[in-house]
mmCIF file of C-alpha atoms in Angstrom:
data_model
loop_
_atom_site.group_PDB
_atom_site.id
_atom_site.type_symbol
_atom_site.label_atom_id
_atom_site.label_comp_id
_atom_site.label_asym_id
_atom_site.label_seq_id
_atom_site.Cartn_x
_atom_site.Cartn_y
_atom_site.Cartn_z
ATOM 1 C CA MET A 140 17.136 -89.814 74.598
ATOM 2 C CA THR A 141 13.926 -89.096 76.495
ATOM 3 C CA ASP A 142 12.533 -85.681 77.339
ATOM 4 C CA ALA A 143 13.001 -86.229 81.093
ATOM 5 C CA PRO A 144 16.705 -85.314 81.526
ATOM 6 C CA ILE A 145 16.409 -82.524 78.952
ATOM 7 C CA ALA A 146 13.406 -81.081 80.749
ATOM 8 C CA ALA A 147 15.172 -81.273 84.103
ATOM 9 C CA ALA A 148 18.229 -79.444 82.783
ATOM 10 C CA THR A 149 16.179 -76.776 81.073
ATOM 11 C CA THR A 150 13.933 -76.302 84.091
ATOM 12 C CA GLN A 151 16.991 -75.885 86.309
ATOM 13 C CA ILE A 152 18.411 -73.167 84.049
ATOM 14 C CA LEU A 153 15.107 -71.371 83.537
ATOM 15 C CA SER A 154 13.586 -71.884 86.971
ATOM 16 C CA ALA A 155 14.069 -68.242 87.915
ATOM 17 C CA GLU A 156 14.051 -66.833 84.402
ATOM 18 C CA ALA A 157 10.997 -68.155 82.538
ATOM 19 C CA HIS A 158 8.459 -65.479 83.355
ATOM 20 C CA PRO A 159 5.389 -65.933 81.160
ATOM 21 C CA ALA A 160 3.905 -62.796 82.746
ATOM 22 C CA GLN A 161 6.746 -60.805 81.160
ATOM 23 C CA LYS A 162 5.541 -60.148 77.639
ATOM 24 C CA PRO A 163 8.047 -58.223 75.535
ATOM 25 C CA VAL A 164 6.973 -56.342 72.439
ATOM 26 C CA VAL A 165 8.382 -57.926 69.283
ATOM 27 C CA LYS A 166 8.541 -56.325 65.848
ATOM 28 C CA THR A 167 9.753 -58.453 62.947
ATOM 29 C CA PHE A 168 11.379 -57.265 59.729
ATOM 30 C CA PHE A 169 11.348 -59.885 56.972
ATOM 31 C CA ASP A 170 13.948 -59.778 54.203
ATOM 32 C CA GLU A 171 12.454 -61.720 51.304
ATOM 33 C CA ALA A 172 15.740 -61.727 49.366
ATOM 34 C CA THR A 173 17.301 -64.012 51.991
ATOM 35 C CA PHE A 174 14.072 -65.257 53.613
ATOM 36 C CA THR A 175 15.370 -63.904 56.924
ATOM 37 C CA ALA A 176 13.332 -62.633 59.869
ATOM 38 C CA SER A 177 15.095 -60.030 62.019
ATOM 39 C CA HIS A 178 13.457 -59.118 65.309
ATOM 40 C CA VAL A 179 13.457 -56.067 67.567
ATOM 41 C CA VAL A 180 12.380 -57.064 71.078
ATOM 42 C CA HIS A 181 11.782 -54.461 73.762
ATOM 43 C CA ASP A 182 10.576 -53.969 77.304
ATOM 44 C CA PRO A 183 7.399 -51.842 77.166
ATOM 45 C CA GLU A 184 8.143 -50.399 80.619
ATOM 46 C CA THR A 185 11.700 -49.142 80.101
ATOM 47 C CA LYS A 186 11.911 -49.196 76.278
ATOM 48 C CA ALA A 187 15.168 -51.133 76.539
ATOM 49 C CA ALA A 188 15.604 -53.262 73.410
ATOM 50 C CA ALA A 189 17.620 -55.862 71.560
ATOM 51 C CA VAL A 190 17.996 -56.523 67.844
ATOM 52 C CA VAL A 191 18.175 -60.199 66.861
ATOM 53 C CA ASP A 192 19.718 -61.490 63.601
ATOM 54 C CA SER A 193 19.949 -58.338 61.494
ATOM 55 C CA VAL A 194 20.495 -58.338 57.718
ATOM 56 C CA LEU A 195 22.982 -56.395 55.620
ATOM 57 C CA ASP A 196 21.801 -56.235 51.998
ATOM 58 C CA TYR A 197 24.374 -57.774 49.639
ATOM 59 C CA ASP A 198 24.403 -58.114 45.871
ATOM 60 C CA ALA A 199 26.458 -61.184 44.998
ATOM 61 C CA ALA A 200 26.957 -60.209 41.358
ATOM 62 C CA SER A 201 28.517 -56.833 42.119
ATOM 63 C CA GLY A 202 29.840 -57.443 45.628
ATOM 64 C CA ARG A 203 28.090 -54.276 46.832
ATOM 65 C CA THR A 204 26.422 -53.830 50.220
ATOM 66 C CA ARG A 205 23.441 -51.648 51.099
ATOM 67 C CA TYR A 206 21.666 -50.742 54.319
ATOM 68 C CA GLY A 207 18.009 -50.676 53.257
ATOM 69 C CA SER A 208 16.901 -53.591 55.468
ATOM 70 C CA ALA A 209 18.898 -52.372 58.460
ATOM 71 C CA GLN A 210 17.634 -48.795 58.002
ATOM 72 C CA LYS A 211 14.065 -50.020 58.588
ATOM 73 C CA ILE A 212 15.194 -51.239 62.005
ATOM 74 C CA VAL A 213 16.875 -47.909 62.752
ATOM 75 C CA ASP A 214 13.736 -46.004 61.757
ATOM 76 C CA TYR A 215 11.551 -48.188 63.991
ATOM 77 C CA VAL A 216 13.885 -47.867 66.979
ATOM 78 C CA ARG A 217 14.050 -44.105 66.654
ATOM 79 C CA GLU A 218 10.322 -43.737 66.084
ATOM 80 C CA LEU A 219 9.535 -45.578 69.325
ATOM 81 C CA GLY A 220 12.403 -44.022 71.267
ATOM 82 C CA LEU A 221 13.909 -47.413 72.114
ATOM 83 C CA LYS A 222 17.256 -47.828 73.861
ATOM 84 C CA VAL A 223 19.117 -50.684 72.189
ATOM 85 C CA GLU A 224 21.223 -52.626 74.676
ATOM 86 C CA TRP A 225 22.067 -55.674 72.586
ATOM 87 C CA GLN A 226 22.730 -56.723 69.017
ATOM 88 C CA LEU A 227 22.208 -60.492 69.306
ATOM 89 C CA GLU A 228 23.229 -63.165 66.811
ATOM 90 C CA THR A 229 21.793 -66.657 67.219
ATOM 91 C CA HIS A 230 24.706 -68.064 65.176
ATOM 92 C CA ALA A 231 27.136 -67.265 62.356
ATOM 93 C CA HIS A 232 24.621 -67.297 59.522
ATOM 94 C CA ALA A 233 25.441 -68.946 56.194
ATOM 95 C CA ASP A 234 22.654 -67.324 54.189
ATOM 96 C CA HIS A 235 22.843 -63.607 54.951
ATOM 97 C CA LEU A 236 25.324 -61.011 56.127
ATOM 98 C CA SER A 237 24.940 -59.409 59.550
ATOM 99 C CA ALA A 238 24.349 -55.662 59.772
ATOM 100 C CA ALA A 239 25.288 -55.560 63.461
ATOM 101 C CA PRO A 240 28.395 -53.317 63.208
ATOM 102 C CA TRP A 241 26.507 -50.712 61.166
ATOM 103 C CA LEU A 242 23.534 -50.890 63.524
ATOM 104 C CA GLN A 243 25.854 -50.389 66.480
ATOM 105 C CA GLU A 244 27.050 -47.164 64.894
ATOM 106 C CA GLN A 245 23.482 -45.992 64.366
ATOM 107 C CA ILE A 246 21.607 -47.144 67.487
ATOM 108 C CA GLY A 247 24.139 -48.816 69.812
ATOM 109 C CA GLY A 248 24.030 -52.127 71.643
ATOM 110 C CA LYS A 249 26.644 -54.725 72.581
ATOM 111 C CA LEU A 250 27.216 -57.469 70.032
ATOM 112 C CA GLY A 251 26.623 -60.915 71.534
ATOM 113 C CA ILE A 252 26.861 -64.486 70.210
ATOM 114 C CA GLY A 253 27.398 -67.971 71.621
ATOM 115 C CA ALA A 254 30.845 -68.763 73.054
ATOM 116 C CA ASP A 255 31.293 -71.680 70.670
ATOM 117 C CA ILE A 256 31.717 -69.200 67.827
ATOM 118 C CA VAL A 257 35.406 -69.929 68.403
ATOM 119 C CA ARG A 258 34.822 -73.452 67.013
ATOM 120 C CA VAL A 259 33.199 -71.986 63.911
ATOM 121 C CA GLN A 260 36.061 -69.527 63.532
ATOM 122 C CA GLU A 261 38.605 -72.318 63.792
ATOM 123 C CA VAL A 262 36.902 -74.528 61.187
ATOM 124 C CA PHE A 263 36.089 -71.809 58.678
ATOM 125 C CA GLY A 264 39.306 -69.918 59.327
ATOM 126 C CA LYS A 265 41.071 -72.944 57.861
ATOM 127 C CA ILE A 266 38.578 -73.433 55.031
ATOM 128 C CA PHE A 267 39.017 -69.819 53.919
ATOM 129 C CA ASN A 268 42.736 -69.749 54.755
ATOM 130 C CA ALA A 269 42.137 -66.600 56.775
ATOM 131 C CA GLY A 270 45.700 -66.405 58.051
ATOM 132 C CA THR A 271 47.142 -65.569 61.433
ATOM 133 C CA ARG A 272 45.720 -62.032 61.502
ATOM 134 C CA PHE A 273 42.225 -63.498 61.831
ATOM 135 C CA ALA A 274 41.671 -64.008 65.576
ATOM 136 C CA ARG A 275 39.889 -67.233 66.436
ATOM 137 C CA ASP A 276 39.026 -66.260 70.005
ATOM 138 C CA GLY A 277 35.668 -64.526 69.549
ATOM 139 C CA SER A 278 37.237 -61.127 70.193
ATOM 140 C CA GLN A 279 35.295 -59.620 67.276
ATOM 141 C CA PHE A 280 32.216 -59.742 69.534
ATOM 142 C CA ASP A 281 31.513 -57.737 72.682
ATOM 143 C CA HIS A 282 30.102 -60.675 74.638
ATOM 144 C CA LEU A 283 30.213 -64.467 74.313
ATOM 145 C CA PHE A 284 27.206 -66.190 75.883
ATOM 146 C CA ARG A 285 27.495 -69.560 77.589
ATOM 147 C CA ASP A 286 24.694 -72.001 78.253
ATOM 148 C CA GLY A 287 22.464 -70.714 81.034
ATOM 149 C CA ASP A 288 23.835 -67.182 81.094
ATOM 150 C CA GLN A 289 21.252 -64.761 82.437
ATOM 151 C CA PHE A 290 20.967 -61.118 81.470
ATOM 152 C CA GLN A 291 18.432 -58.297 81.409
ATOM 153 C CA ILE A 292 16.845 -56.119 78.755
ATOM 154 C CA GLY A 293 15.406 -53.358 80.876
ATOM 155 C CA ASN A 294 13.161 -55.207 83.342
ATOM 156 C CA LEU A 295 12.893 -58.268 81.116
ATOM 157 C CA LYS A 296 14.740 -61.335 82.331
ATOM 158 C CA ALA A 297 16.604 -63.211 79.618
ATOM 159 C CA THR A 298 18.456 -66.515 79.409
ATOM 160 C CA ALA A 299 20.841 -67.828 76.754
ATOM 161 C CA LEU A 300 20.506 -71.513 75.836
ATOM 162 C CA HIS A 301 23.110 -73.394 73.825
ATOM 163 C CA VAL A 302 21.238 -75.310 71.098
ATOM 164 C CA PRO A 303 23.885 -76.774 68.758
ATOM 165 C CA GLY A 304 23.218 -78.996 65.776
ATOM 166 C CA HIS A 305 22.640 -76.630 62.872
ATOM 167 C CA THR A 306 26.061 -75.219 63.787
ATOM 168 C CA PRO A 307 28.156 -75.831 66.926
ATOM 169 C CA ALA A 308 27.535 -72.301 68.190
ATOM 170 C CA ASP A 309 23.752 -71.848 67.927
ATOM 171 C CA MET A 310 22.151 -70.010 70.835
ATOM 172 C CA ALA A 311 18.508 -69.403 71.664
ATOM 173 C CA PHE A 312 17.580 -66.344 73.683
ATOM 174 C CA VAL A 313 14.570 -66.717 76.001
ATOM 175 C CA ILE A 314 13.275 -63.230 76.819
ATOM 176 C CA GLY A 315 10.155 -63.155 78.960
ATOM 177 C CA ASP A 316 7.524 -65.312 77.242
ATOM 178 C CA ALA A 317 9.377 -65.183 73.912
ATOM 179 C CA ALA A 318 12.238 -67.307 72.606
ATOM 180 C CA PHE A 319 14.394 -66.367 69.630
ATOM 181 C CA ILE A 320 15.610 -69.707 68.357
ATOM 182 C CA GLY A 321 17.541 -69.000 65.159
ATOM 183 C CA ASP A 322 17.656 -71.879 62.681
ATOM 184 C CA THR A 323 16.818 -74.801 64.967
ATOM 185 C CA LEU A 324 13.141 -74.921 63.943
ATOM 186 C CA PHE A 325 11.003 -73.543 61.148
ATOM 187 C CA MET A 326 7.229 -73.165 61.100
ATOM 188 C CA PRO A 327 5.450 -76.434 61.973
ATOM 189 C CA ASP A 328 4.474 -77.035 58.337
ATOM 190 C CA TYR A 329 8.091 -76.642 57.144
ATOM 191 C CA GLY A 330 10.086 -78.590 59.727
ATOM 192 C CA THR A 331 13.647 -78.180 60.903
ATOM 193 C CA ALA A 332 17.003 -76.742 59.885
ATOM 194 C CA ARG A 333 19.730 -78.586 58.026
ATOM 195 C CA ALA A 334 22.647 -80.019 59.990
ATOM 196 C CA ASP A 335 25.256 -80.735 57.321
ATOM 197 C CA PHE A 336 27.470 -77.652 57.544
ATOM 198 C CA PRO A 337 30.966 -78.199 59.009
ATOM 199 C CA GLY A 338 30.442 -78.831 62.727
ATOM 200 C CA GLY A 339 26.731 -79.564 62.302
ATOM 201 C CA ASP A 340 25.158 -82.706 63.773
ATOM 202 C CA ALA A 341 21.628 -84.029 63.209
ATOM 203 C CA ARG A 342 21.554 -85.947 66.486
ATOM 204 C CA MET A 343 22.638 -82.876 68.415
ATOM 205 C CA LEU A 344 20.012 -80.825 66.574
ATOM 206 C CA PHE A 345 17.279 -83.247 67.660
ATOM 207 C CA ARG A 346 18.341 -83.010 71.290
ATOM 208 C CA SER A 347 18.540 -79.203 71.135
ATOM 209 C CA ILE A 348 15.043 -79.051 69.647
ATOM 210 C CA ARG A 349 13.629 -81.375 72.287
ATOM 211 C CA ARG A 350 15.236 -79.149 74.899
ATOM 212 C CA LEU A 351 13.549 -76.061 73.486
ATOM 213 C CA LEU A 352 10.229 -77.876 73.362
ATOM 214 C CA THR A 353 10.302 -78.398 77.132
ATOM 215 C CA LEU A 354 9.674 -74.670 77.579
ATOM 216 C CA PRO A 355 6.067 -73.802 78.532
ATOM 217 C CA GLU A 356 3.673 -74.591 75.680
ATOM 218 C CA GLN A 357 2.523 -70.965 75.434
ATOM 219 C CA THR A 358 6.084 -69.710 74.883
ATOM 220 C CA ARG A 359 6.213 -67.670 71.689
ATOM 221 C CA LEU A 360 8.906 -68.871 69.287
ATOM 222 C CA PHE A 361 10.400 -66.384 66.854
ATOM 223 C CA LEU A 362 12.222 -67.974 63.935
ATOM 224 C CA CYS A 363 15.072 -66.735 61.769
ATOM 225 C CA HIS A 364 13.726 -67.956 58.416
ATOM 226 C CA ASP A 365 10.641 -68.950 56.482
ATOM 227 C CA TYR A 366 10.344 -70.337 52.961
ATOM 228 C CA LYS A 367 6.563 -70.890 52.712
ATOM 229 C CA ALA A 368 5.573 -74.521 52.988
ATOM 230 C CA PRO A 369 3.638 -76.005 50.049
ATOM 231 C CA GLY A 370 0.049 -74.774 50.175
ATOM 232 C CA ARG A 371 0.872 -71.691 52.280
ATOM 233 C CA ASP A 372 0.853 -68.338 50.500
ATOM 234 C CA GLU A 373 2.220 -66.033 53.199
ATOM 235 C CA PHE A 374 5.525 -65.882 55.041
ATOM 236 C CA ALA A 375 5.385 -66.632 58.773
ATOM 237 C CA TRP A 376 7.968 -66.460 61.539
ATOM 238 C CA GLU A 377 6.100 -66.769 64.849
ATOM 239 C CA THR A 378 4.728 -69.938 66.416
ATOM 240 C CA THR A 379 4.573 -71.531 69.886
ATOM 241 C CA VAL A 380 6.127 -74.441 71.685
ATOM 242 C CA GLY A 381 2.717 -76.112 71.800
ATOM 243 C CA ALA A 382 2.191 -75.775 68.049
ATOM 244 C CA GLU A 383 5.638 -77.202 67.284
ATOM 245 C CA ARG A 384 5.153 -80.140 69.637
ATOM 246 C CA ALA A 385 1.799 -80.979 68.088
ATOM 247 C CA HIS A 386 2.373 -80.270 64.411
ATOM 248 C CA ASN A 387 6.022 -79.941 63.345
ATOM 249 C CA VAL A 388 6.317 -82.213 60.315
ATOM 250 C CA HIS A 389 9.820 -83.368 61.254
ATOM 251 C CA VAL A 390 9.948 -83.427 65.024
ATOM 252 C CA HIS A 391 6.491 -83.372 66.623
ATOM 253 C CA ASP A 392 5.985 -85.273 69.877
ATOM 254 C CA GLY A 393 6.445 -88.993 69.330
ATOM 255 C CA VAL A 394 9.119 -88.784 66.613
ATOM 256 C CA PRO A 395 12.057 -90.911 67.835
ATOM 257 C CA GLU A 396 15.616 -89.663 67.657
ATOM 258 C CA GLU A 397 16.838 -92.299 65.205
ATOM 259 C CA GLU A 398 13.984 -91.594 62.798
ATOM 260 C CA PHE A 399 14.748 -87.882 62.861
ATOM 261 C CA VAL A 400 18.497 -88.398 62.366
ATOM 262 C CA THR A 401 17.885 -90.672 59.377
ATOM 263 C CA MET A 402 15.393 -88.233 57.845
ATOM 264 C CA ARG A 403 17.571 -85.176 58.423
ATOM 265 C CA THR A 404 20.762 -86.812 57.139
ATOM 266 C CA THR A 405 19.057 -88.156 54.022
ATOM 267 C CA ARG A 406 17.350 -84.853 53.297
ATOM 268 C CA ASP A 407 20.498 -82.794 53.853
ATOM 269 C CA ALA A 408 22.381 -84.897 51.290
ATOM 270 C CA THR A 409 20.058 -83.523 48.592
ATOM 271 C CA LEU A 410 20.471 -79.835 49.481
ATOM 272 C CA SER A 411 22.718 -77.376 47.684
ATOM 273 C CA LEU A 412 24.718 -74.810 49.625
ATOM 274 C CA PRO A 413 23.050 -71.464 50.389
ATOM 275 C CA ASN A 414 23.605 -68.858 47.681
ATOM 276 C CA LEU A 415 25.422 -66.473 50.010
ATOM 277 C CA ILE A 416 27.421 -68.931 52.121
ATOM 278 C CA MET A 417 30.816 -67.693 50.878
ATOM 279 C CA PRO A 418 30.437 -64.017 51.798
ATOM 280 C CA SER A 419 28.138 -64.670 54.760
ATOM 281 C CA VAL A 420 30.395 -66.966 56.761
ATOM 282 C CA GLN A 421 33.566 -64.977 56.046
ATOM 283 C CA ILE A 422 31.917 -61.802 57.283
ATOM 284 C CA ASN A 423 29.749 -63.192 60.089
ATOM 285 C CA MET A 424 32.629 -65.092 61.692
ATOM 286 C CA ARG A 425 34.248 -61.654 61.955
ATOM 287 C CA GLY A 426 31.281 -60.199 63.829
ATOM 288 C CA GLY A 427 29.818 -58.677 60.662
ATOM 289 C CA HIS A 428 33.034 -56.921 59.655
ATOM 290 C CA MET A 429 34.586 -57.239 56.214
ATOM 291 C CA PRO A 430 37.950 -59.004 55.811
ATOM 292 C CA GLU A 431 40.861 -56.652 56.278
ATOM 293 C CA PRO A 432 41.474 -54.540 53.165
ATOM 294 C CA GLU A 433 44.423 -55.483 50.993
ATOM 295 C CA GLU A 434 47.152 -53.071 49.946
ATOM 296 C CA ASN A 435 44.791 -51.367 47.473
ATOM 297 C CA GLY A 436 42.310 -50.611 50.241
ATOM 298 C CA VAL A 437 39.696 -53.102 49.005
ATOM 299 C CA SER A 438 38.261 -56.053 50.967
ATOM 300 C CA TYR A 439 37.909 -59.362 49.137
ATOM 301 C CA ILE A 440 35.743 -62.443 49.601
ATOM 302 C CA LYS A 441 37.492 -65.751 48.961
ATOM 303 C CA ILE A 442 35.881 -68.699 47.206
ATOM 304 C CA PRO A 443 37.646 -71.982 47.956
ATOM 305 C CA VAL A 444 37.578 -74.170 44.831
ATOM 306 C CA ASN A 445 36.446 -77.801 45.265
ATOM 307 C CA LYS A 446 36.538 -77.499 49.053
ATOM 308 C CA LEU A 447 32.901 -77.368 50.210
#
């Protein structure tokens, strides 16, 4: 697949929405325990804001949750007097739990995710034998974004782009000159996300990445994770379209689709599952809510034996 049809489609969707002159303020909170970057993006004129990919602290050994990471976001929002309109999830994460419901209680905002979350719910609802009480219609979220949906954060124009591949439901949110792209890309020296989870597809991931890389070269890209590439001593989570096109070790300009698919598929076959995939998916597919308590009032996380 060439860049031409991808560029045309992206340009059509973003023609009225890509406003490089609109420069939102972005503050990132990095959780080293899960290597996750959560972002607070706001309009400096109106102080309207959105939180992207929040983290609920979780101790796997004890099964206990804490709100330390999320509290830092609350403190920042209150200190600046921001008005949170959205709690955005780029996808149903497999490596950390979402703090969105708790953050909604503290600072507000509608919870939004891509409409194809229903596909993730269907697949993982079966894997975890979630039963008929688990709705597979996305109703756990306040809003389901579809490709090309346009919305506002104060005066900032925003567009949702469907970028499947890592999971079927991945969304990128282009807000002014910034794009929050979840797990599609990492820093140029680290490469790209895996595509071997149920519903993932390396070929689809390549095409989604090439679509994102047709945005203006100066577009700021905010990532969901960083693991420090060999030779780099500091965590990083912000890059640009131009830097990714020139230097991404997996998918820079000139890398053909078949080469990427072969590389990604081969590499993914060597990877172990994320440490927190069992609790993360069960909770995140529920919009960050715990499974319904059992008769003793306690919620439980299931671990399917010999299934994944």
